[in-house]
């Protein structure tokens, strides 16, 4: 539910590396979806995360941490000349 998702993300997000991802299911569920989206919006207001929602079954939302004090996750395939080519979801 909304409160549980928000509470879990408030604990998890600060411990994540830059570009780390979390997936949330049922974000377009007829009963749970509105609360799930409120929880995601609340987290985005408090933390530097971007999101994308895929319309599969009852919805799958992916959150990505855009800033962190921890070292970034940098897949080898995205590194060119020492710089990551990873873009925030909001720019895709």
JSON list of C-alpha atoms in Angstrom, two decimals:
[
{"chain": "A", "resi": 1, "resn": "UNK", "atom": "CA", "xyz": [0.00, 0.00, 0.00]},
{"chain": "A", "resi": 2, "resn": "UNK", "atom": "CA", "xyz": [0.98, 3.65, -0.29]},
{"chain": "A", "resi": 3, "resn": "UNK", "atom": "CA", "xyz": [2.37, 4.11, 3.24]},
{"chain": "A", "resi": 4, "resn": "UNK", "atom": "CA", "xyz": [4.40, 0.90, 3.16]},
{"chain": "A", "resi": 5, "resn": "UNK", "atom": "CA", "xyz": [5.91, 1.72, -0.23]},
{"chain": "A", "resi": 6, "resn": "UNK", "atom": "CA", "xyz": [6.78, 5.26, 0.87]},
{"chain": "A", "resi": 7, "resn": "UNK", "atom": "CA", "xyz": [8.31, 4.02, 4.15]},
{"chain": "A", "resi": 8, "resn": "UNK", "atom": "CA", "xyz": [10.36, 1.34, 2.38]},
{"chain": "A", "resi": 9, "resn": "UNK", "atom": "CA", "xyz": [11.66, 3.79, -0.22]},
{"chain": "A", "resi": 10, "resn": "UNK", "atom": "CA", "xyz": [12.55, 6.39, 2.44]},
{"chain": "A", "resi": 11, "resn": "UNK", "atom": "CA", "xyz": [14.80, 3.77, 4.06]},
{"chain": "A", "resi": 12, "resn": "UNK", "atom": "CA", "xyz": [16.19, 2.31, 0.84]},
{"chain": "A", "resi": 13, "resn": "UNK", "atom": "CA", "xyz": [16.90, 5.30, -1.43]},
{"chain": "A", "resi": 14, "resn": "UNK", "atom": "CA", "xyz": [19.53, 6.99, 0.81]},
{"chain": "A", "resi": 15, "resn": "UNK", "atom": "CA", "xyz": [21.50, 3.72, 0.90]},
{"chain": "A", "resi": 16, "resn": "UNK", "atom": "CA", "xyz": [21.63, 3.32, -2.87]},
{"chain": "A", "resi": 17, "resn": "UNK", "atom": "CA", "xyz": [24.39, 4.17, -5.32]},
{"chain": "A", "resi": 18, "resn": "UNK", "atom": "CA", "xyz": [23.89, 6.63, -8.14]},
{"chain": "A", "resi": 19, "resn": "UNK", "atom": "CA", "xyz": [22.05, 4.95, -11.04]},
{"chain": "A", "resi": 20, "resn": "UNK", "atom": "CA", "xyz": [20.77, 2.19, -8.74]},
{"chain": "A", "resi": 21, "resn": "UNK", "atom": "CA", "xyz": [17.23, 1.05, -9.58]},
{"chain": "A", "resi": 22, "resn": "UNK", "atom": "CA", "xyz": [14.17, -0.14, -7.70]},
{"chain": "A", "resi": 23, "resn": "UNK", "atom": "CA", "xyz": [11.11, -1.69, -9.33]},
{"chain": "A", "resi": 24, "resn": "UNK", "atom": "CA", "xyz": [7.56, -1.38, -8.01]},
{"chain": "A", "resi": 25, "resn": "UNK", "atom": "CA", "xyz": [4.75, -3.58, -9.21]},
{"chain": "A", "resi": 26, "resn": "UNK", "atom": "CA", "xyz": [0.98, -2.93, -9.35]},
{"chain": "A", "resi": 27, "resn": "UNK", "atom": "CA", "xyz": [1.47, 0.79, -9.98]},
{"chain": "A", "resi": 28, "resn": "UNK", "atom": "CA", "xyz": [-1.48, 0.81, -12.39]},
{"chain": "A", "resi": 29, "resn": "UNK", "atom": "CA", "xyz": [-3.66, -1.56, -10.36]},
{"chain": "A", "resi": 30, "resn": "UNK", "atom": "CA", "xyz": [-7.24, -0.32, -10.17]},
{"chain": "A", "resi": 31, "resn": "UNK", "atom": "CA", "xyz": [-7.23, -0.31, -6.34]},
{"chain": "A", "resi": 32, "resn": "UNK", "atom": "CA", "xyz": [-3.55, 0.25, -5.46]},
{"chain": "A", "resi": 33, "resn": "UNK", "atom": "CA", "xyz": [-2.32, 2.35, -8.40]},
{"chain": "A", "resi": 34, "resn": "UNK", "atom": "CA", "xyz": [-3.31, 5.86, -7.22]},
{"chain": "A", "resi": 35, "resn": "UNK", "atom": "CA", "xyz": [-1.65, 5.33, -3.83]},
{"chain": "A", "resi": 36, "resn": "UNK", "atom": "CA", "xyz": [1.44, 3.83, -5.41]},
{"chain": "A", "resi": 37, "resn": "UNK", "atom": "CA", "xyz": [1.80, 6.85, -7.68]},
{"chain": "A", "resi": 38, "resn": "UNK", "atom": "CA", "xyz": [1.39, 9.23, -4.72]},
{"chain": "A", "resi": 39, "resn": "UNK", "atom": "CA", "xyz": [4.16, 7.36, -2.89]},
{"chain": "A", "resi": 40, "resn": "UNK", "atom": "CA", "xyz": [6.44, 7.64, -5.94]},
{"chain": "A", "resi": 41, "resn": "UNK", "atom": "CA", "xyz": [5.69, 11.38, -6.31]},
{"chain": "A", "resi": 42, "resn": "UNK", "atom": "CA", "xyz": [6.41, 11.93, -2.61]},
{"chain": "A", "resi": 43, "resn": "UNK", "atom": "CA", "xyz": [9.74, 10.13, -2.91]},
{"chain": "A", "resi": 44, "resn": "UNK", "atom": "CA", "xyz": [10.64, 12.12, -6.04]},
{"chain": "A", "resi": 45, "resn": "UNK", "atom": "CA", "xyz": [9.94, 15.34, -4.14]},
{"chain": "A", "resi": 46, "resn": "UNK", "atom": "CA", "xyz": [12.34, 14.30, -1.36]},
{"chain": "A", "resi": 47, "resn": "UNK", "atom": "CA", "xyz": [15.09, 12.45, -3.22]},
{"chain": "A", "resi": 48, "resn": "UNK", "atom": "CA", "xyz": [16.86, 12.84, -6.59]},
{"chain": "A", "resi": 49, "resn": "UNK", "atom": "CA", "xyz": [15.16, 9.96, -8.39]},
{"chain": "A", "resi": 50, "resn": "UNK", "atom": "CA", "xyz": [13.53, 9.66, -11.78]},
{"chain": "A", "resi": 51, "resn": "UNK", "atom": "CA", "xyz": [10.90, 7.13, -12.79]},
{"chain": "A", "resi": 52, "resn": "UNK", "atom": "CA", "xyz": [9.28, 5.43, -15.72]},
{"chain": "A", "resi": 53, "resn": "UNK", "atom": "CA", "xyz": [6.10, 3.32, -15.62]},
{"chain": "A", "resi": 54, "resn": "UNK", "atom": "CA", "xyz": [5.65, 0.42, -18.01]},
{"chain": "A", "resi": 55, "resn": "UNK", "atom": "CA", "xyz": [2.04, -0.56, -18.74]},
{"chain": "A", "resi": 56, "resn": "UNK", "atom": "CA", "xyz": [2.49, -4.31, -18.30]},
{"chain": "A", "resi": 57, "resn": "UNK", "atom": "CA", "xyz": [-0.31, -6.19, -16.52]},
{"chain": "A", "resi": 58, "resn": "UNK", "atom": "CA", "xyz": [-0.97, -3.98, -13.45]},
{"chain": "A", "resi": 59, "resn": "UNK", "atom": "CA", "xyz": [1.94, -1.62, -14.10]},
{"chain": "A", "resi": 60, "resn": "UNK", "atom": "CA", "xyz": [5.64, -1.75, -13.38]},
{"chain": "A", "resi": 61, "resn": "UNK", "atom": "CA", "xyz": [7.42, 1.42, -12.24]},
{"chain": "A", "resi": 62, "resn": "UNK", "atom": "CA", "xyz": [11.21, 1.70, -12.23]},
{"chain": "A", "resi": 63, "resn": "UNK", "atom": "CA", "xyz": [12.86, 4.30, -10.00]},
{"chain": "A", "resi": 64, "resn": "UNK", "atom": "CA", "xyz": [16.47, 5.32, -10.63]},
{"chain": "A", "resi": 65, "resn": "UNK", "atom": "CA", "xyz": [18.68, 7.20, -8.17]},
{"chain": "A", "resi": 66, "resn": "UNK", "atom": "CA", "xyz": [20.22, 10.17, -10.01]},
{"chain": "A", "resi": 67, "resn": "UNK", "atom": "CA", "xyz": [22.44, 11.52, -7.20]},
{"chain": "A", "resi": 68, "resn": "UNK", "atom": "CA", "xyz": [24.15, 9.81, -4.29]},
{"chain": "A", "resi": 69, "resn": "UNK", "atom": "CA", "xyz": [27.14, 10.23, -2.00]},
{"chain": "A", "resi": 70, "resn": "UNK", "atom": "CA", "xyz": [28.05, 6.63, -2.85]},
{"chain": "A", "resi": 71, "resn": "UNK", "atom": "CA", "xyz": [30.02, 5.77, -6.01]},
{"chain": "A", "resi": 72, "resn": "UNK", "atom": "CA", "xyz": [27.89, 5.40, -9.15]},
{"chain": "A", "resi": 73, "resn": "UNK", "atom": "CA", "xyz": [26.97, 2.16, -10.81]},
{"chain": "A", "resi": 74, "resn": "UNK", "atom": "CA", "xyz": [28.62, 2.35, -14.23]},
{"chain": "A", "resi": 75, "resn": "UNK", "atom": "CA", "xyz": [28.08, -0.58, -16.57]},
{"chain": "A", "resi": 76, "resn": "UNK", "atom": "CA", "xyz": [31.14, -1.02, -18.78]},
{"chain": "A", "resi": 77, "resn": "UNK", "atom": "CA", "xyz": [29.02, -0.70, -21.93]},
{"chain": "A", "resi": 78, "resn": "UNK", "atom": "CA", "xyz": [28.04, 2.89, -21.12]},
{"chain": "A", "resi": 79, "resn": "UNK", "atom": "CA", "xyz": [31.53, 4.28, -20.49]},
{"chain": "A", "resi": 80, "resn": "UNK", "atom": "CA", "xyz": [33.14, 6.33, -23.26]},
{"chain": "A", "resi": 81, "resn": "UNK", "atom": "CA", "xyz": [36.38, 8.18, -22.59]},
{"chain": "A", "resi": 82, "resn": "UNK", "atom": "CA", "xyz": [35.86, 7.82, -18.85]},
{"chain": "A", "resi": 83, "resn": "UNK", "atom": "CA", "xyz": [32.40, 9.41, -18.92]},
{"chain": "A", "resi": 84, "resn": "UNK", "atom": "CA", "xyz": [29.08, 7.70, -18.46]},
{"chain": "A", "resi": 85, "resn": "UNK", "atom": "CA", "xyz": [26.54, 8.13, -21.23]},
{"chain": "A", "resi": 86, "resn": "UNK", "atom": "CA", "xyz": [23.68, 7.25, -18.90]},
{"chain": "A", "resi": 87, "resn": "UNK", "atom": "CA", "xyz": [20.84, 9.80, -19.06]},
{"chain": "A", "resi": 88, "resn": "UNK", "atom": "CA", "xyz": [18.08, 10.33, -16.47]},
{"chain": "A", "resi": 89, "resn": "UNK", "atom": "CA", "xyz": [14.75, 8.69, -17.31]},
{"chain": "A", "resi": 90, "resn": "UNK", "atom": "CA", "xyz": [13.22, 12.16, -17.45]},
{"chain": "A", "resi": 91, "resn": "UNK", "atom": "CA", "xyz": [15.32, 12.99, -20.54]},
{"chain": "A", "resi": 92, "resn": "UNK", "atom": "CA", "xyz": [14.51, 9.81, -22.45]}
]
